[in-house]
CSV table of C-alpha atoms in Angstrom, one decimal:
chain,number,residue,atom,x,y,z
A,1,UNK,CA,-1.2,104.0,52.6
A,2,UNK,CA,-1.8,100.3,51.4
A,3,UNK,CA,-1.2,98.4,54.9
A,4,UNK,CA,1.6,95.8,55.1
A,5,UNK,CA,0.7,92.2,55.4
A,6,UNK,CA,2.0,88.9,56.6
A,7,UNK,CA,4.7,87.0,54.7
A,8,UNK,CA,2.2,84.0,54.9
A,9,UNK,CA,-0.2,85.8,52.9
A,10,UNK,CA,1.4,86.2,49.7
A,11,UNK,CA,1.9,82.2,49.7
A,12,UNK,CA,0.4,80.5,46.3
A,13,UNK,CA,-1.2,78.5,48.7
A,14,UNK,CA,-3.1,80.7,51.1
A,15,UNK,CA,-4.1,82.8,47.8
A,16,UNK,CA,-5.6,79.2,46.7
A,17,UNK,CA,-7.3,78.5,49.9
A,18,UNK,CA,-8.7,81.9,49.8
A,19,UNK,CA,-10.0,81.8,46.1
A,20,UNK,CA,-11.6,78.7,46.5
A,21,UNK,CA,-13.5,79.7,50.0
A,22,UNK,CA,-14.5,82.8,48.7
A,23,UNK,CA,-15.7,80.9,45.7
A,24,UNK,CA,-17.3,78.2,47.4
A,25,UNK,CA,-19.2,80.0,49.8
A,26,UNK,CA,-20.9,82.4,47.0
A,27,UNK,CA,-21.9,79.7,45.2
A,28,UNK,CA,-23.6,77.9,47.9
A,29,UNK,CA,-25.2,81.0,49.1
A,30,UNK,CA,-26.3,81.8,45.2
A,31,UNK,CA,-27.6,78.1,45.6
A,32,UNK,CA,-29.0,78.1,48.9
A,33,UNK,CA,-31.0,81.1,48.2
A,34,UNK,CA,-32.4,80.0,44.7
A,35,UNK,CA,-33.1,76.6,46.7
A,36,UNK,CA,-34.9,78.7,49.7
A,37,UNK,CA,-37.1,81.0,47.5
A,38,UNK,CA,-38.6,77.7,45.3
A,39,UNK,CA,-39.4,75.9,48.1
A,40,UNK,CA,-40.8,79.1,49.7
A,41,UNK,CA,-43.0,80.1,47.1
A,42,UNK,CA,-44.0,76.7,46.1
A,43,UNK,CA,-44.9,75.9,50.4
A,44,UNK,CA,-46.6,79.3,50.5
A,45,UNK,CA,-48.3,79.2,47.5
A,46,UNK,CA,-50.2,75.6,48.1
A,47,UNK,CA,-50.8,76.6,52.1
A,48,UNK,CA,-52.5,80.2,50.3
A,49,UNK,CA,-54.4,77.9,47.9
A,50,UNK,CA,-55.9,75.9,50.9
A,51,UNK,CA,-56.5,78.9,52.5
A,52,UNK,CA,-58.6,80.4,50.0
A,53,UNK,CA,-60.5,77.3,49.1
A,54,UNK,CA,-61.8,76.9,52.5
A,55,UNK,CA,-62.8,80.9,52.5
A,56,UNK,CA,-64.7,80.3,49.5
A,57,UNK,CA,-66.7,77.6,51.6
A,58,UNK,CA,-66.9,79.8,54.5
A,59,UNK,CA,-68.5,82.4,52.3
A,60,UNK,CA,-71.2,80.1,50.9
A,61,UNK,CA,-72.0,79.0,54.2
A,62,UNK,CA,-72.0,82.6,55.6
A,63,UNK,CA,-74.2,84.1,52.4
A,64,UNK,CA,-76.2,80.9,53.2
A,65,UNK,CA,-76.5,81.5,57.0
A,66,UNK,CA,-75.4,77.9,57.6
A,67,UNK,CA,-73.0,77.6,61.1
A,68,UNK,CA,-69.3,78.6,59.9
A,69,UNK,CA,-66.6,75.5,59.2
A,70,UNK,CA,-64.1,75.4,62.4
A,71,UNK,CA,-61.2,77.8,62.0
A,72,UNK,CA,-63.5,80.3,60.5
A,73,UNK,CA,-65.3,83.9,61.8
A,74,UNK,CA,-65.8,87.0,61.6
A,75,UNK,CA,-63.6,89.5,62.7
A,76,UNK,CA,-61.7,87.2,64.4
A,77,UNK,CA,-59.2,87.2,66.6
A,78,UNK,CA,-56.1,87.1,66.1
A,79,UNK,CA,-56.5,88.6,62.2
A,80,UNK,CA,-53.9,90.8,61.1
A,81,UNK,CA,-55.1,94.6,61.2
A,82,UNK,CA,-53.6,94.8,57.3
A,83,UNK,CA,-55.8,92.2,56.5
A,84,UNK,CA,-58.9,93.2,58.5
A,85,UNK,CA,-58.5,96.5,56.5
A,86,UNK,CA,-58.1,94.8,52.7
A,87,UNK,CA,-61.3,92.5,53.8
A,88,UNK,CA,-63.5,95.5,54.7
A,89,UNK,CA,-62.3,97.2,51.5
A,90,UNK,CA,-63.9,94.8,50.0
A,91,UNK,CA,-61.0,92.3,48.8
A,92,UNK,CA,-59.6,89.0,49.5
A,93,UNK,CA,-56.4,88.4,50.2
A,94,UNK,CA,-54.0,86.1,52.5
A,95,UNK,CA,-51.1,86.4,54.9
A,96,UNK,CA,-48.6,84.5,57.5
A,97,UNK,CA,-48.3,85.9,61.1
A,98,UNK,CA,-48.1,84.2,64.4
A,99,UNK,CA,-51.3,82.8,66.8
A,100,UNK,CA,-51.0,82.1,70.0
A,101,UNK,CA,-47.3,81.4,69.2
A,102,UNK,CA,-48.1,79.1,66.2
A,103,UNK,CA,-47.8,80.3,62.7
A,104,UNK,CA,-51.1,80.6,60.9
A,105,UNK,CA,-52.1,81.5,56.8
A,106,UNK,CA,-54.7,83.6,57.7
A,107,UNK,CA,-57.7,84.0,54.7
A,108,UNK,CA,-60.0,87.1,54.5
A,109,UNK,CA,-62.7,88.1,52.8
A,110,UNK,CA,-65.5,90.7,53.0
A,111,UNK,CA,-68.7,90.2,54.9
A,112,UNK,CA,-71.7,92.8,55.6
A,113,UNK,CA,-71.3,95.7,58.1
A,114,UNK,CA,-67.4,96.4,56.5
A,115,UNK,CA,-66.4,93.2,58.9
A,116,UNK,CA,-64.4,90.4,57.7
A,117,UNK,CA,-64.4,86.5,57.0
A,118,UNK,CA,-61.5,85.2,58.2
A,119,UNK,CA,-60.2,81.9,57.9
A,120,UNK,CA,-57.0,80.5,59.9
A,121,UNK,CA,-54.9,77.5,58.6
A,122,UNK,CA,-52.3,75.9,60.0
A,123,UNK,CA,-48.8,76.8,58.7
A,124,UNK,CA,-46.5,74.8,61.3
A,125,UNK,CA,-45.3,72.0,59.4
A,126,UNK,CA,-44.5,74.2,56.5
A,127,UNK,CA,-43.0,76.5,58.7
A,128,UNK,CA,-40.8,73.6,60.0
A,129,UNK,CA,-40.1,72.3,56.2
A,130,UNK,CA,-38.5,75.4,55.3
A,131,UNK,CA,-36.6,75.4,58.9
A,132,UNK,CA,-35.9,71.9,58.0
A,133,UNK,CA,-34.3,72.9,54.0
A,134,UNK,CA,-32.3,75.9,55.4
A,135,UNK,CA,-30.7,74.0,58.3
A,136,UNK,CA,-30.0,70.9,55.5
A,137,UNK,CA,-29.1,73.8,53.1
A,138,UNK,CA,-26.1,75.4,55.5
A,139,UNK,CA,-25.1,71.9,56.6
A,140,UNK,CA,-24.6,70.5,52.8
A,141,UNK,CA,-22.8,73.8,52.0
A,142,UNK,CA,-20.2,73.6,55.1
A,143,UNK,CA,-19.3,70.3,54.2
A,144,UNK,CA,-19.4,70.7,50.3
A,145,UNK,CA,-16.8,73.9,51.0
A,146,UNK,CA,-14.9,71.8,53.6
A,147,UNK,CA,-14.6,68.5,51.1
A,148,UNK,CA,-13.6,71.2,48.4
A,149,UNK,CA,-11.3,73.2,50.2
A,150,UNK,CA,-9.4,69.6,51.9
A,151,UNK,CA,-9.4,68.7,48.2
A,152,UNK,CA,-8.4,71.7,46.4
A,153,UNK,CA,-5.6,72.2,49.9
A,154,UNK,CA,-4.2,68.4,48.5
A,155,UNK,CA,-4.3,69.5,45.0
A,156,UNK,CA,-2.5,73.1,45.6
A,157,UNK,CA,0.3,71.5,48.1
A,158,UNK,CA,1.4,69.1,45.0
A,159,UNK,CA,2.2,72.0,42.7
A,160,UNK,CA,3.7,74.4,45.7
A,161,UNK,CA,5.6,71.6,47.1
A,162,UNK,CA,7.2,71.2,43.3
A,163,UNK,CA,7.7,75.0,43.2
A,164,UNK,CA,9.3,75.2,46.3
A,165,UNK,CA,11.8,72.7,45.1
A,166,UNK,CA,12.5,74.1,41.8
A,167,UNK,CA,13.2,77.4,44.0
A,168,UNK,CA,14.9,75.5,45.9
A,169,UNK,CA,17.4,74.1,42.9
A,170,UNK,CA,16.9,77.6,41.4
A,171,UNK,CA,19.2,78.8,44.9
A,172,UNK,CA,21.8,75.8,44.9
A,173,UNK,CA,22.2,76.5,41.6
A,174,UNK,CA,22.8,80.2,42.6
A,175,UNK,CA,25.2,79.8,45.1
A,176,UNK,CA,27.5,77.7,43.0
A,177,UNK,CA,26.0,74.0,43.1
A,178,UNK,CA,26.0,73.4,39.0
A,179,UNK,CA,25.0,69.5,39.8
A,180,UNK,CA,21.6,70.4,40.8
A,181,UNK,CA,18.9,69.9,38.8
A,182,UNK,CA,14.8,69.4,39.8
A,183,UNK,CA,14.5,65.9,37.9
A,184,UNK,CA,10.9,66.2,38.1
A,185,UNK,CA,9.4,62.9,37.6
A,186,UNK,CA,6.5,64.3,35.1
A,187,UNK,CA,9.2,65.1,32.3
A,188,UNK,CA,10.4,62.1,32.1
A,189,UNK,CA,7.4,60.1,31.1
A,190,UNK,CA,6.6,61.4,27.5
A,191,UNK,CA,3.0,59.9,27.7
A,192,UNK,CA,1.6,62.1,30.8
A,193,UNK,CA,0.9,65.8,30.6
A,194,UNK,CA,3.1,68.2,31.0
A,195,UNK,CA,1.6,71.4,33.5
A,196,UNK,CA,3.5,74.6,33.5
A,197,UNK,CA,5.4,73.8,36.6
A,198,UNK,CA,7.1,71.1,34.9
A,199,UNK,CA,7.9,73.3,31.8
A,200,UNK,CA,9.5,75.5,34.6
A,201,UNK,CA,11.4,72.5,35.6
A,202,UNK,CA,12.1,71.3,32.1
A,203,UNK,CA,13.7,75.2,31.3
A,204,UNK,CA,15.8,75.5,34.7
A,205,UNK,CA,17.4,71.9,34.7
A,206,UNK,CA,18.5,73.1,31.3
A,207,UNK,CA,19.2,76.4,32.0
A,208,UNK,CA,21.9,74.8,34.9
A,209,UNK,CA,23.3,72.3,32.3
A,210,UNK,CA,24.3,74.8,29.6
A,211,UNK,CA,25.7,77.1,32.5
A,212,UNK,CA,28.1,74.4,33.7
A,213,UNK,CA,28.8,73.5,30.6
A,214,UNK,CA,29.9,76.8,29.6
A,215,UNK,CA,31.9,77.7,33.1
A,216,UNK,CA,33.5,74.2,32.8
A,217,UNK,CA,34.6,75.4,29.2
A,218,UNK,CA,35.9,78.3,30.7
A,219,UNK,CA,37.7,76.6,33.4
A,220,UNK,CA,39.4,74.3,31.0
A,221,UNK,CA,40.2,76.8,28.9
A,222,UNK,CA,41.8,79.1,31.5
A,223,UNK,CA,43.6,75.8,32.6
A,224,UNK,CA,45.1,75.0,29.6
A,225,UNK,CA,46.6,78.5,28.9
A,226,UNK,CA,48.0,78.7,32.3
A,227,UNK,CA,49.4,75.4,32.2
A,228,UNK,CA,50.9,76.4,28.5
A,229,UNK,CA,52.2,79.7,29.3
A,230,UNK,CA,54.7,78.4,31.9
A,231,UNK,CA,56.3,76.6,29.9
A,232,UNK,CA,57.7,79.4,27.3
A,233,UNK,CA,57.5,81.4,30.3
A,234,UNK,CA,60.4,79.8,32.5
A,235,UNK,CA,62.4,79.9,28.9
A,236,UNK,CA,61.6,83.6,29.4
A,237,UNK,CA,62.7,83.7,32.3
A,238,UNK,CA,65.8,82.0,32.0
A,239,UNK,CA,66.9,84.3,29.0
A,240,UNK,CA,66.1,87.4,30.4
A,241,UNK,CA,69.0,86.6,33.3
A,242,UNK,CA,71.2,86.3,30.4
A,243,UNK,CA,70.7,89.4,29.5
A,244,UNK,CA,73.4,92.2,29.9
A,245,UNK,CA,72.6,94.5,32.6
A,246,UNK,CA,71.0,97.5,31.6
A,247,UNK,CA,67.6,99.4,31.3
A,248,UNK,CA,66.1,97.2,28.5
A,249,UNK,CA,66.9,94.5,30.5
A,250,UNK,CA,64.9,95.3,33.8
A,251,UNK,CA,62.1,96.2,31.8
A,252,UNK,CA,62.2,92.4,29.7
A,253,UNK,CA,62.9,91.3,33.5
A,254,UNK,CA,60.1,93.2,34.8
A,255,UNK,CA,57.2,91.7,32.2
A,256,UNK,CA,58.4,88.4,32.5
A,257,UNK,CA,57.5,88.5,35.8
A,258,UNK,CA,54.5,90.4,36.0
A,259,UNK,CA,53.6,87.4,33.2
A,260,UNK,CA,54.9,84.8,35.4
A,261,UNK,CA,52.5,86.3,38.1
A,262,UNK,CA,49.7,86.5,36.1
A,263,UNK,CA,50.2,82.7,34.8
A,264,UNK,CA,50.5,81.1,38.7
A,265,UNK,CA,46.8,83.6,39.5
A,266,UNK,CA,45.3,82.1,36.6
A,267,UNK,CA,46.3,78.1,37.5
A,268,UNK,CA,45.7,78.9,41.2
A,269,UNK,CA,41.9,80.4,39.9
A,270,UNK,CA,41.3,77.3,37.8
A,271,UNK,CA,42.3,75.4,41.0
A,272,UNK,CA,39.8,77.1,42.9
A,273,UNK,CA,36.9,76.4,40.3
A,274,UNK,CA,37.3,72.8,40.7
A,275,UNK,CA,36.3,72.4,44.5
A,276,UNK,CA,38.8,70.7,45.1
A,277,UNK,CA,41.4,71.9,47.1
A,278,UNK,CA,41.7,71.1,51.0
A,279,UNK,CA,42.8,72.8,53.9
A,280,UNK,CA,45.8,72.1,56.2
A,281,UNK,CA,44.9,72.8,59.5
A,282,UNK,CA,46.9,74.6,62.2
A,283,UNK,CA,46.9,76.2,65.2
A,284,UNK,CA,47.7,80.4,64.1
A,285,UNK,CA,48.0,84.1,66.1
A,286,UNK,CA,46.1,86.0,64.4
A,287,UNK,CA,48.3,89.2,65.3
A,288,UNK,CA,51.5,87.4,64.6
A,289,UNK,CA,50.3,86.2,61.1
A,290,UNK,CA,49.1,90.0,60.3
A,291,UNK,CA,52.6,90.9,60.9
A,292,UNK,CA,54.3,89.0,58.7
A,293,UNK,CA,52.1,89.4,56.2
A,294,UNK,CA,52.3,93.1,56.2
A,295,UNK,CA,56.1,92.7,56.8
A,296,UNK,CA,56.4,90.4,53.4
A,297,UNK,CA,54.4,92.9,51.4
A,298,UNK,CA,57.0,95.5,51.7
A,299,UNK,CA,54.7,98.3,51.7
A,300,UNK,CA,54.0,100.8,54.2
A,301,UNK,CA,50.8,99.0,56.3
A,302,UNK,CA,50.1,99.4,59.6
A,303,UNK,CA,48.8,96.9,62.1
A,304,UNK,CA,46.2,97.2,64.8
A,305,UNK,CA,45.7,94.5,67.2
A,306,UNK,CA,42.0,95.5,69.2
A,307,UNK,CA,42.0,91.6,70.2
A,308,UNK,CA,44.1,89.2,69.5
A,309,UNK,CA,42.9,85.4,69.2
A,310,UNK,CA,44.2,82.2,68.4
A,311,UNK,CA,42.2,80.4,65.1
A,312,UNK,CA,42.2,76.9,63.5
A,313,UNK,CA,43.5,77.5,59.9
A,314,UNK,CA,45.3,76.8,56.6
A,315,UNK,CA,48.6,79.8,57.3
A,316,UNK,CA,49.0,79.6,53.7
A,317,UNK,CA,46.1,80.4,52.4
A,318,UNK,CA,45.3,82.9,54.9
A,319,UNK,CA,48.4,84.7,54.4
A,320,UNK,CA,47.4,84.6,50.6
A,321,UNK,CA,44.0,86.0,51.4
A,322,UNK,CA,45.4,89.1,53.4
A,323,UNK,CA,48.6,89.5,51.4
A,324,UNK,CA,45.9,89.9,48.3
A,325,UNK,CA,43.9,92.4,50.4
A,326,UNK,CA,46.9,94.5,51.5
A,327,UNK,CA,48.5,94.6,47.9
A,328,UNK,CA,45.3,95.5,46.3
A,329,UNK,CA,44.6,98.2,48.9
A,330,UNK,CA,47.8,100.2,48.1
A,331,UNK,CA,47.4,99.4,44.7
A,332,UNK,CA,44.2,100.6,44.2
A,333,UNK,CA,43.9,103.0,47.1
A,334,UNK,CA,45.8,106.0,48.9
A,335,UNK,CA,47.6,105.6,52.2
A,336,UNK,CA,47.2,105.1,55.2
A,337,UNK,CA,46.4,101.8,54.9
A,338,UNK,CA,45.4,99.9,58.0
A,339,UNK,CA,44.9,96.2,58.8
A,340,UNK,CA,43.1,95.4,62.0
A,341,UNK,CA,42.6,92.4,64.2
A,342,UNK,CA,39.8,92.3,66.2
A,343,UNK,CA,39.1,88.2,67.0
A,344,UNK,CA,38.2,86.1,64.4
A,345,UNK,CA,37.8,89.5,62.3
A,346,UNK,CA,40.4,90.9,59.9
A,347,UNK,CA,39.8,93.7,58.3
A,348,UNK,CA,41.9,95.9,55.9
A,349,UNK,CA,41.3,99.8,55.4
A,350,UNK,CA,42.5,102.5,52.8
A,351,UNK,CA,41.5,105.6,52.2
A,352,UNK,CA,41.2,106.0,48.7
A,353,UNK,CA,38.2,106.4,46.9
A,354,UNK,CA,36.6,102.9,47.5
A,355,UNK,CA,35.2,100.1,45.9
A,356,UNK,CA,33.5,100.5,42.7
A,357,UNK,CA,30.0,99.4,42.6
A,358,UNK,CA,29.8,96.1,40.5
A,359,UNK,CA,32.4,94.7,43.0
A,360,UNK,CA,29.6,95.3,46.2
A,361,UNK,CA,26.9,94.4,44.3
A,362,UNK,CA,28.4,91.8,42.5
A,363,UNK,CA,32.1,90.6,44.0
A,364,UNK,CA,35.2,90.5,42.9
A,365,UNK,CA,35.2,89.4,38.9
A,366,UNK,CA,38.2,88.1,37.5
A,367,UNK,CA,39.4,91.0,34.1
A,368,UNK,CA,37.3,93.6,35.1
A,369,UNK,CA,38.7,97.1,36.4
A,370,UNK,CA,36.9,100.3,36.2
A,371,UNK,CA,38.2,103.8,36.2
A,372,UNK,CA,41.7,103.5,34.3
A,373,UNK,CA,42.6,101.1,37.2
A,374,UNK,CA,45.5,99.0,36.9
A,375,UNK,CA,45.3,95.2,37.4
A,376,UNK,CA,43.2,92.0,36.4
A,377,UNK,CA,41.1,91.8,38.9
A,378,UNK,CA,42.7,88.6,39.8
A,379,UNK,CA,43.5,89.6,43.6
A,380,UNK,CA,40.5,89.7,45.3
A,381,UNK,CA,39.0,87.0,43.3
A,382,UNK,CA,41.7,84.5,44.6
A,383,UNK,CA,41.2,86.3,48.3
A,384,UNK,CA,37.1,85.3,47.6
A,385,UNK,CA,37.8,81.9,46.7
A,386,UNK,CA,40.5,81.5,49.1
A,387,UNK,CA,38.3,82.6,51.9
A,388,UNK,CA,35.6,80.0,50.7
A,389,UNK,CA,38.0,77.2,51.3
A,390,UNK,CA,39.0,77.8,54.5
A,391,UNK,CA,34.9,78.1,55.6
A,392,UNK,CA,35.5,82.1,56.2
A,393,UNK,CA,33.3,85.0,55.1
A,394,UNK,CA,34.6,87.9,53.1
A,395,UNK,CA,32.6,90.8,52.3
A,396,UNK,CA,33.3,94.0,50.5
A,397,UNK,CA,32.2,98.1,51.9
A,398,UNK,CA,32.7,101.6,51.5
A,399,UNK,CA,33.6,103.4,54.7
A,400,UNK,CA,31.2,106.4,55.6
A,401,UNK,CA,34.7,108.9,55.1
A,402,UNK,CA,35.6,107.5,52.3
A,403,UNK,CA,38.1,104.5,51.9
A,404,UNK,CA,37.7,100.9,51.0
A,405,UNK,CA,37.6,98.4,53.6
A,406,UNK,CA,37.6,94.4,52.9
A,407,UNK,CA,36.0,92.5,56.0
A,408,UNK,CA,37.3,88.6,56.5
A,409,UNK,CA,35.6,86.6,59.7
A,410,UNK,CA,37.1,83.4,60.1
A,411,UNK,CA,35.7,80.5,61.9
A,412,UNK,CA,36.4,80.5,65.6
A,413,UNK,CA,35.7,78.3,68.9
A,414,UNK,CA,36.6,81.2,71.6
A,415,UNK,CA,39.4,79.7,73.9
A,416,UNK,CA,38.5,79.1,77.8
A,417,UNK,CA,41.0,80.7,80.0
A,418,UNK,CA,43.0,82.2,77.7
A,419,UNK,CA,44.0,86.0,78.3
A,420,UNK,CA,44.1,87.6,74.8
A,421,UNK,CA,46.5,90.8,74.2
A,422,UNK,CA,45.4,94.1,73.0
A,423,UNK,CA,48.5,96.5,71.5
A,424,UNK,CA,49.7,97.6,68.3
A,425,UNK,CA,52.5,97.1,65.7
């Protein structure tokens, strides 16, 4: 199983960061050790070269049987046994090792008896060179991959700090704020070059306009009908009650109205879109409002008061928002239905067979309805926006049992002192 890891991690930046210090430090080690081993063979090969030359002069003197140069015997001590054994072999040969705590090129060569002519060099300050290149060596690399990783940190913060606020546009634009737009700086200056992150920017400020523009079209155009429609509509009106009393009559009655319904939802809708409606504050029981709402409906709902409470609202459009809930729950639903106060939390029940699936993954949309349903889907849209206006949160579920049940919270201080009632109606 492929572990879990931190949010953090999956950042552009830390993936950066990461790249480049994984990147850095290879190719100062791929440097460091191509920089080690020249220096290393070239130091070892001049200190061998010495160390040979001065066995060759040992050996003259030796086959000569003049006194040995200092530094020089046989079998000395101190010679490495590996050596000792390739000099009474018969070859020469060199080798680094440590004497008296001091590291010596040691230089052997045969002499007579199967002995051997050693010669030991000083290796110290080459020794202490190479110390000297790998300390500079690590040094230069930590701050070559510190200067690179502060630079390539600045560099990587500029473009995640204009990602994070195109995402950031990309979410006002999302929850409803058409005005926003990135305005990056770079696309507006024809002469510099344009990354991808600006493209990004470029394709989302225009993705927002030609959505606004289209959803303002919409909006006017569902403004304009509405607003044309109630005109030939009162005439409607007014010459259906003309009418002689009769069967034809109620039904002419009956789709004039159901017209004149749909007409005030769509101008109310198109007055939602705008953003410009305000609230008219005042001091409401929530139980008490339930009840007439529920008594104005005319259909069989019952009301349960778990706790009552006492909110700052517009009564109008709250009793629009519940009277839309209600209606559409015995509409679209099977009895019993149920609307319960419990605080700031309204919440109205049916038992049919619940909401479809768009509508809880989407919300409400205005002309859709699925299974041979009857409506516009005009309801619960004005509920949503309604909702939105007066600051409250409605949300959409199926119950576990079956049944559809429409969740509003309002905004609500809780009162000091106050003893709230619990009952029925």
């Amino acid at each position: 199983m492929r572990p879990a890891l931190p949010r953090w991690a999956g950042t552009l930046a830390v993936k950066a960061a990461v790249f480049i210090t994984v990147m850095c430090c290879a190719l100062a080690a791929l440097l460091g050790v191509l920089v080690h081993v020249q220096v290393t063979d070239q130091t070892v090969g001049q200190a061998r070269e010495l160390a040979l030359s001065r066995l060759a002069d040992a050996t003259e003197a030796y086959e000569a049987g003049d006194s040995l140069p200092p530094g020089t015997g046989v079998d000395a001590e101190g010679l490495p046994p590996a050596l000792r054994e390739l000099a009474a072999a018969g070859e020469r040969g060199t080798m680094v090792a440590d004497h008296h705590g001091r590291p010596v090129m040691w230089a052997a060569g045969p002499a007579d008896g199967g002995r051997a002519l050693a010669v030991a060099v000083d290796y110290g300050q080459q020794a202490r060179t190479i110390e000297g290149l790998d300390s500079a060596i690590l040094w230069s690399s930590a701050l070559a991959i510190g200067a690179t990783l502060v630079v390539g940190a600045f560099a990587v913060t500029r473009v995640t700090r204009r990602l994070h606020t195109t995402a950031r546009v990309a979410r006002r634009i999302s929850a409803g704020d058409l005005d926003a737009r990135v305005d990056d700086p770079r696309t507006k200056d024809p002469t510099r070059p344009q990354d991808e992150v600006a493209a990004v920017a470029v394709a989302l400020d225009s993705m927002a306009s030609s959505l606004q523009g289209k959803l303002l079209s919409e909006q006017r155009f569902t403004a304009d009908v509405a607003h044309e429609l109630r005109t030939p509509l009162t005439g409607l009106h007014a010459a259906a009650e003309l009418l002689p009393p009769g069967r034809p009559t109620e039904l002419v009655r009956d789709r004039v109205a159901a017209l004149r319904t749909l007409t005030e939802d769509l101008l109310e809708i198109s007055r939602l879109d705008t953003g410009r409606e305000r609230v008219e504050l005042d001091t409401e029981e929530l139980g008490a409002l339930a009840g007439r709402v529920v008594r104005a409906s005319g259909a069989d709902t019952r009301v349960r008061i778990a706790r009552d409470a006492r909110v700052e609202t517009d009564r109008r459009r709250l009793e629009r928002v519940l009277g839309n809930l209600v209606a559409n729950a015995h509409r679209h639903g099977r009895a019993p239905v149920v609307l319960t106060v419990d605080g700031p939390v309204v919440t109205v029940r049916d038992h049919g067979d619940g909401y479809p699936e768009y509508l809880l993954a989407h919300g409400p949309q205005r002309f859709r309805t699925e299974g041979g349903a009857k409506g516009h889907g005009l309801g619960l849209t004005i509920a949503v926006g309604q909702a939105e206006v007066l600051g409250a949160r409605l949300t959409f579920a199926n119950a576990p049992d079956r049944g559809a049940v429409a969740t509003l919270t309002l905004p609500w201080t809780p009162p000091t002192g106050d003893a709230l009632s619990d009952g029925a109606v």
